[in-house]
XYZ file of N, CA and C in Angstrom:
528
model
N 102.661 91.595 114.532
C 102.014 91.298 113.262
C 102.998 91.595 112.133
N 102.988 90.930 111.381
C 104.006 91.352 110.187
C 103.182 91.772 108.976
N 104.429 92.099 108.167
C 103.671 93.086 106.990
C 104.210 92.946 105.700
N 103.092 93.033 104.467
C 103.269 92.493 103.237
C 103.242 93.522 102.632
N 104.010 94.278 101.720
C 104.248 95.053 100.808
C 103.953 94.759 99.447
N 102.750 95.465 99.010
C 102.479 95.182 97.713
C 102.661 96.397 96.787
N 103.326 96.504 96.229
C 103.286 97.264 94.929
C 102.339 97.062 94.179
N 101.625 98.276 93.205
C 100.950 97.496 92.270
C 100.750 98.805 91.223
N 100.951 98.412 90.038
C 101.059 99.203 88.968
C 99.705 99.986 88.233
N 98.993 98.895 88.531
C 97.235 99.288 88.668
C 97.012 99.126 86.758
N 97.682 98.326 87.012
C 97.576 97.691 84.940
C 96.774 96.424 85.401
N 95.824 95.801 84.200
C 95.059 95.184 84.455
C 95.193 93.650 85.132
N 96.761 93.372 85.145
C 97.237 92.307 85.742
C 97.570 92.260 87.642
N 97.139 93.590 87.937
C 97.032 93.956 89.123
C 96.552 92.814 90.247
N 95.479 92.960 89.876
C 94.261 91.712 90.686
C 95.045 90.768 91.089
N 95.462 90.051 90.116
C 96.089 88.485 90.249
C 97.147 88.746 91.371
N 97.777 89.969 91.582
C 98.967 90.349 92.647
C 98.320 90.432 94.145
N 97.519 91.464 93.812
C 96.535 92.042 94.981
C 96.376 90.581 95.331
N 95.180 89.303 94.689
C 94.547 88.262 95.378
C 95.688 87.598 95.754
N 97.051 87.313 95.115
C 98.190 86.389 96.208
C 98.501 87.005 97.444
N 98.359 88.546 97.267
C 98.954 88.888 98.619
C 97.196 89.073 99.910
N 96.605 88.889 99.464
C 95.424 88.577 100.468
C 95.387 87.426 100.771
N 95.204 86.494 99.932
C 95.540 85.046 100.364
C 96.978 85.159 101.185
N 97.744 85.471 101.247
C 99.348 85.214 101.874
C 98.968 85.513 103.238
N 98.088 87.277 103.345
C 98.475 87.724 104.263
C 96.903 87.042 105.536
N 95.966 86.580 104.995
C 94.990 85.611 105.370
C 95.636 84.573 106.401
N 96.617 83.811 105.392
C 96.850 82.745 105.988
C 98.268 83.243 107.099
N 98.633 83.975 107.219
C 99.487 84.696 108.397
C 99.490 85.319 109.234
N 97.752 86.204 109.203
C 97.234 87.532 109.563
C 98.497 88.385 109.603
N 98.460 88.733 108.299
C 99.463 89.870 108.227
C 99.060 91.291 107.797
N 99.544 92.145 107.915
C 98.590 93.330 107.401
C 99.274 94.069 106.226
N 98.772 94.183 104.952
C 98.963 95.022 103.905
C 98.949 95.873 103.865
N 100.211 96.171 102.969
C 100.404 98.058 102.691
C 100.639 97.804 101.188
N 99.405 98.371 100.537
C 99.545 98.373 99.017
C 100.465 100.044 98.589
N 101.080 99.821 97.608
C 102.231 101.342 97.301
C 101.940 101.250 96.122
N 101.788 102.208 95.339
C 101.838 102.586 93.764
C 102.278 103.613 93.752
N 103.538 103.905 92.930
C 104.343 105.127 92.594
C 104.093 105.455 91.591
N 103.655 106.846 91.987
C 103.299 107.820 90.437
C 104.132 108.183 89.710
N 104.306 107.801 88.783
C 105.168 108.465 87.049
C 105.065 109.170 86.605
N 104.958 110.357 86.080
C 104.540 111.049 84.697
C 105.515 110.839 84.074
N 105.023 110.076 82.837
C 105.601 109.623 81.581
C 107.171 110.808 81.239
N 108.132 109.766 80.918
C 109.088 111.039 80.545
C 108.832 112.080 79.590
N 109.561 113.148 79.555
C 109.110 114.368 78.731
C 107.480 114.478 78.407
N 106.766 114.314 79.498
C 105.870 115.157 79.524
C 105.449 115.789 81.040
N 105.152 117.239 81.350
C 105.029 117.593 82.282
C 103.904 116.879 83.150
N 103.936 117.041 84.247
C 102.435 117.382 84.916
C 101.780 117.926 85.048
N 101.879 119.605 84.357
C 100.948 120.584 84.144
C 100.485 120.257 82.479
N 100.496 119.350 81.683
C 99.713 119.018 80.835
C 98.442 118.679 80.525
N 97.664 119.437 79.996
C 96.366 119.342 80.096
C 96.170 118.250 78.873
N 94.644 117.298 79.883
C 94.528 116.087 79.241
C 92.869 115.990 79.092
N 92.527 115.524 78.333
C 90.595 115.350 78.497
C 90.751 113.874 78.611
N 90.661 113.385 80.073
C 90.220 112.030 79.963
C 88.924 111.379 79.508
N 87.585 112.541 79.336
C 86.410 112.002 78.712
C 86.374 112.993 77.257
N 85.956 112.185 76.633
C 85.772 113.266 75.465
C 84.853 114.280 75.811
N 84.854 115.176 75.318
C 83.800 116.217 75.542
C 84.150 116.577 77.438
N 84.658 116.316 78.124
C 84.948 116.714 79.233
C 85.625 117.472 79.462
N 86.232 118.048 80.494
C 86.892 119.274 81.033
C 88.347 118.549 80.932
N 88.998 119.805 80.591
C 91.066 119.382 80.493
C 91.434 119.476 82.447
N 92.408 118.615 82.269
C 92.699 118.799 83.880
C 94.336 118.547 83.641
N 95.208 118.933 84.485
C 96.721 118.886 84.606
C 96.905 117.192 84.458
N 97.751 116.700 83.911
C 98.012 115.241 83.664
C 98.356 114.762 84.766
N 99.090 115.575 85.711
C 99.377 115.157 87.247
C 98.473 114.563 88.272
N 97.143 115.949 87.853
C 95.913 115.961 88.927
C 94.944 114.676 88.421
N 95.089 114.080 87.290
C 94.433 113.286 86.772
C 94.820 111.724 87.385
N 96.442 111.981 86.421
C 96.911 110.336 87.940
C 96.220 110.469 88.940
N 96.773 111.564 89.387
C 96.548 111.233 91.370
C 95.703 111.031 91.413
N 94.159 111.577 90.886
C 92.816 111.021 91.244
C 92.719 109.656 90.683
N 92.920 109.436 89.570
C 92.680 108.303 89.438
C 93.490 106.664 90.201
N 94.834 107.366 90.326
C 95.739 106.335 91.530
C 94.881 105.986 92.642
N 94.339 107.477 93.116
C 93.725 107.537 94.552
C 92.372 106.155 94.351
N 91.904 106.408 93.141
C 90.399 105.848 93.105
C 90.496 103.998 93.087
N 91.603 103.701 92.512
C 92.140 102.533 92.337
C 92.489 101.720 93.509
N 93.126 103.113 94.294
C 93.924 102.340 95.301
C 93.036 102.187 96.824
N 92.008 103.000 96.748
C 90.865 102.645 98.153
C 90.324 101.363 97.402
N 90.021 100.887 96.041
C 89.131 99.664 95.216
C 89.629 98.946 96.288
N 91.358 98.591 95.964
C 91.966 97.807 96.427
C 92.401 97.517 98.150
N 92.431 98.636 98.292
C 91.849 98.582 100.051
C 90.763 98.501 100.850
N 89.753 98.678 99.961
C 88.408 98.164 100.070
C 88.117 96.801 100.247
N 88.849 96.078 98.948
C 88.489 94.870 99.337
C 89.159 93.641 100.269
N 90.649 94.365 100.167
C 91.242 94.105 101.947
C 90.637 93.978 102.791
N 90.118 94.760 102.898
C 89.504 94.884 104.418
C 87.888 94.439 104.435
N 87.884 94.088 103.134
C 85.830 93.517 103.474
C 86.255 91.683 103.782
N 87.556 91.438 103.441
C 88.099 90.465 104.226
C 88.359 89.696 105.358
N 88.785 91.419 106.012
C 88.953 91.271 107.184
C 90.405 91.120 107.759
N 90.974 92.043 106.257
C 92.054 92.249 107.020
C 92.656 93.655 107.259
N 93.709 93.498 107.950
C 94.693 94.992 107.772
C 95.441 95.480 106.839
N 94.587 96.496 106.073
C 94.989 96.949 104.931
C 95.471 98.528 104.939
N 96.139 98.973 104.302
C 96.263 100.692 103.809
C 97.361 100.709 102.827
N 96.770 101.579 102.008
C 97.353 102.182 100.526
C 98.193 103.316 100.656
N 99.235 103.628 99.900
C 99.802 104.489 99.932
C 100.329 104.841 98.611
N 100.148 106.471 98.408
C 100.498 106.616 96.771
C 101.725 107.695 96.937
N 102.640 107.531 96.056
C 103.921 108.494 96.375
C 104.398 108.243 95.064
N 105.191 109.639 95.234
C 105.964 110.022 93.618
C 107.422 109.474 94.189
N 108.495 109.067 92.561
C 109.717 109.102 93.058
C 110.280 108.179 91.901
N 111.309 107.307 91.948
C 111.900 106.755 91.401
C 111.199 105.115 91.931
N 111.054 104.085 91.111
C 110.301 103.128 91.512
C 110.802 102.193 92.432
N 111.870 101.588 92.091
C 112.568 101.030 92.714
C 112.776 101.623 94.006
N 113.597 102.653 94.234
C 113.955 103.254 95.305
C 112.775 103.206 96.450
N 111.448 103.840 95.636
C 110.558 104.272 96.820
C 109.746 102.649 96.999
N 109.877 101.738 96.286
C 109.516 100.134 96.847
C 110.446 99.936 98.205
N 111.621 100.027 98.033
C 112.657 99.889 99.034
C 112.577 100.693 100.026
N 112.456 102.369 100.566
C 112.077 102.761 101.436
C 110.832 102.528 102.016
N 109.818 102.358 101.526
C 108.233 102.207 101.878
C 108.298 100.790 102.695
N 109.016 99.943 102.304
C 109.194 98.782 102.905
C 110.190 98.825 104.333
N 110.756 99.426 104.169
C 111.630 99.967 105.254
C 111.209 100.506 106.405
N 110.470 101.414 105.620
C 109.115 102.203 107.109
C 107.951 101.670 107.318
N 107.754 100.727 106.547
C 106.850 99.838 107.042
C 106.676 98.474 108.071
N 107.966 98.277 108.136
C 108.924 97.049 108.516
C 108.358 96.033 108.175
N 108.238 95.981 106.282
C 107.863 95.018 105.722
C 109.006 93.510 105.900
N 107.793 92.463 106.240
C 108.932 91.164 106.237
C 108.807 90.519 104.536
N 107.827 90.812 103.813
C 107.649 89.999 102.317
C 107.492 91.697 101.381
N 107.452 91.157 100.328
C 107.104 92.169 99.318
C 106.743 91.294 98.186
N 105.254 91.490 97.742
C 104.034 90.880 96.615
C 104.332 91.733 96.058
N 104.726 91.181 94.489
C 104.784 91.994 93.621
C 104.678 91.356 92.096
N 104.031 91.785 90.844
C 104.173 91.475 90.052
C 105.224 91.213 88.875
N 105.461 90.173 87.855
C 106.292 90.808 87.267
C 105.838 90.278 85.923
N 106.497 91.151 84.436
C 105.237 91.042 83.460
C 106.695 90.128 82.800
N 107.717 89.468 83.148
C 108.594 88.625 82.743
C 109.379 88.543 81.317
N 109.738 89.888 80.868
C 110.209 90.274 79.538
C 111.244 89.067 79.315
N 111.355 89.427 78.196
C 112.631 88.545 77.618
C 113.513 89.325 76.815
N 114.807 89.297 76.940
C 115.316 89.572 75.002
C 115.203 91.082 74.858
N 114.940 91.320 74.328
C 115.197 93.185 73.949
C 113.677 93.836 74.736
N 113.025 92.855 75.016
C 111.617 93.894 75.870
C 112.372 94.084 77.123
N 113.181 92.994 77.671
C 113.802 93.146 78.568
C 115.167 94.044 78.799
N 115.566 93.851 78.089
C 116.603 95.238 78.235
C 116.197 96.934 77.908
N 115.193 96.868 76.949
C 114.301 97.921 77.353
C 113.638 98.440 77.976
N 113.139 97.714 79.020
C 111.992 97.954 79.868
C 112.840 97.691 81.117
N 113.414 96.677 80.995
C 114.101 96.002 82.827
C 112.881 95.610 83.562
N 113.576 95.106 84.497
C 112.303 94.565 85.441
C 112.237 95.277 87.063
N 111.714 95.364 87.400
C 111.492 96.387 88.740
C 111.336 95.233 89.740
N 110.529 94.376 89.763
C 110.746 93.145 90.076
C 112.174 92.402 90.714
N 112.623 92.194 89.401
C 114.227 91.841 89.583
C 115.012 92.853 89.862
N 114.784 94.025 90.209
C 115.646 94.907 90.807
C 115.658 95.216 91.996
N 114.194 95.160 92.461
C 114.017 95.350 94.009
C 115.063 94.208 94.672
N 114.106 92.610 94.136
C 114.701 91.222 94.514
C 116.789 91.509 95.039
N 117.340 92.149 94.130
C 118.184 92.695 94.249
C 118.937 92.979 94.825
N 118.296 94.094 95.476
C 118.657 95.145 96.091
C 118.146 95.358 97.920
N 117.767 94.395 98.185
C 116.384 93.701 99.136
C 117.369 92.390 100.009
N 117.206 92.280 101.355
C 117.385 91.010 102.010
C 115.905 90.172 101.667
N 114.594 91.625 102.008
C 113.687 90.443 102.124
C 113.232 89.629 101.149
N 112.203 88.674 101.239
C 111.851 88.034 100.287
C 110.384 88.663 99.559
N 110.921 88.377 98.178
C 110.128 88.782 97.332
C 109.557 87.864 96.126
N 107.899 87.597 96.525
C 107.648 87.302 95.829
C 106.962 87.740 94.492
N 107.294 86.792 93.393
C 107.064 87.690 91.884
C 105.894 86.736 91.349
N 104.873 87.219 91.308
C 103.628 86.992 90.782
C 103.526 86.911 89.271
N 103.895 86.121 88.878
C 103.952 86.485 87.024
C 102.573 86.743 86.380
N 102.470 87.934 85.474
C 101.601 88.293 84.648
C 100.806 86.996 83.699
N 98.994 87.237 83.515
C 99.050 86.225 82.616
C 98.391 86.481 81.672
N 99.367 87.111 80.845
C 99.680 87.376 79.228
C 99.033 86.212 78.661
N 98.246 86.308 77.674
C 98.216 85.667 76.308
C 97.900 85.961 74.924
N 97.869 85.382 73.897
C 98.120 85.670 73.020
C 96.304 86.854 72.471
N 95.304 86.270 73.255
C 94.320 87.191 72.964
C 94.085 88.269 73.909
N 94.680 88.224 74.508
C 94.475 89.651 75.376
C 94.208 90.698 75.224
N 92.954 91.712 75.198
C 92.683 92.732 74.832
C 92.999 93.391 75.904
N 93.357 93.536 77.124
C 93.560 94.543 78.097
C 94.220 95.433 77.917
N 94.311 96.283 78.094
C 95.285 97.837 77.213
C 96.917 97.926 77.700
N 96.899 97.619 79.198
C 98.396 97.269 79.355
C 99.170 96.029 78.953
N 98.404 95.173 78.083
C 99.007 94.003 77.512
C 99.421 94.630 75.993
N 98.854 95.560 75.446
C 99.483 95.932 74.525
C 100.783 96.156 74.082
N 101.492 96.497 75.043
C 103.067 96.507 74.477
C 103.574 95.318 74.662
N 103.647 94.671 75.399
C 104.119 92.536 75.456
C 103.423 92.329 74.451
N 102.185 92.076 73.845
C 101.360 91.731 72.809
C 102.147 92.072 71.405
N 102.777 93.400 71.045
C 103.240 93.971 70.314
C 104.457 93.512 70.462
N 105.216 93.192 71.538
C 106.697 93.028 71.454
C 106.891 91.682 71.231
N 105.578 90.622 71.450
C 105.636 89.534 71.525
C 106.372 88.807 72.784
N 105.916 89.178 73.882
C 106.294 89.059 75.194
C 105.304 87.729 76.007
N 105.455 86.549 75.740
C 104.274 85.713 76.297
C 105.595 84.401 76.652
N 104.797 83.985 77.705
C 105.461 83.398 78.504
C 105.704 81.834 77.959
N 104.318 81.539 76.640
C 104.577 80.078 76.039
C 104.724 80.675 74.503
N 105.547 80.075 73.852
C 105.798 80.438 72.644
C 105.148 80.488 71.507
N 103.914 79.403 71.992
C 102.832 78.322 71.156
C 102.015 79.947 70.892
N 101.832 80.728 71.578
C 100.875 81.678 71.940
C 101.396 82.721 71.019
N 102.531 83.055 70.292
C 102.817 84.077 68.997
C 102.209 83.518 68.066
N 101.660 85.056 67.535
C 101.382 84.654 65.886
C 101.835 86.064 65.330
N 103.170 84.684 64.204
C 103.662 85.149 63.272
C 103.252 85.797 62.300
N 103.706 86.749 61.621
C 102.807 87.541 60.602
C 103.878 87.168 59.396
């Protein structure tokens, strides 16, 4: 049986990644291994206390990802498998790139599904693409699911493309 490596950032453009690589791995019976690598934002610890509800209890910024990674990432293996297929999630800290590339390695991934939010121009040299770095750095093949940004997008991780003016048709900026 072979195996599809999905990354997924768990930003609201997620889905659209997740559903290509169910459809892919459907039509191959292949079995999924979804990976999301945990971050804590630079210069801030993981013993930072955060109130994710107002009026709620502070919890370490660390313990907060992880639960919430964790909660995201059974969603998404959940609905793998009400499919009917072979699914499992895996959440790990590290450098992003790197741990896409080992996880795939021990997985003896043959594809890797992955998104990419397709910067341009200075979003792109700021940000880089993880995407195009794996692709890279990788024999296998990787496919890049492009984000779909537009110009009304309220989703909260569209906010910085929105702000940087990051959209894939041009028609879709508005100039101020």
């Amino acid at each position: 049986m072979t195996t599809i490596l999905v990354p997924l950032d768990f930003s609201d453009c997620a889905e659209g990644v997740a559903a290509a690589a169910r459809a892919r791995a459907q039509a191959e019976r292949a079995r999924l291994v979804f990976l999301h690598v945990i971050q804590v934002p630079r210069g801030i610890g993981a013993d930072v206390l955060v109130q994710p509800e107002p009026g709620g209890p502070s919890l370490p910024l660390g313990e907060y990802m992880s639960a919430k990674a964790t909660r995201d990432m059974n969603d998404f293996v959940r609905r793998a498998k009400d499919l009917g297929l072979q699914a499992e999630g895996r959440l790990l800290e590290g450098p992003v790139v790197d741990t896409i590339l080992s996880v795939a390695r021990d997985v003896g991934a043959s594809t890797v599904v992955m998104g990419t939010h397709e910067r341009h121009g200075v979003a792109k040299l700021m940000m880089g693409s993880v995407s195009e770095k794996v692709a890279k750095k990788t024999e296998l093949e990787v496919v890049r699911i492009p984000s779909q940004h537009h110009a009304g997008c309220t989703a909260s991780s569209c906010n910085w493309c929105a702000e940087a003016g990051v959209f894939r048709d041009p028609s879709e900026l508005v100039l101020t």
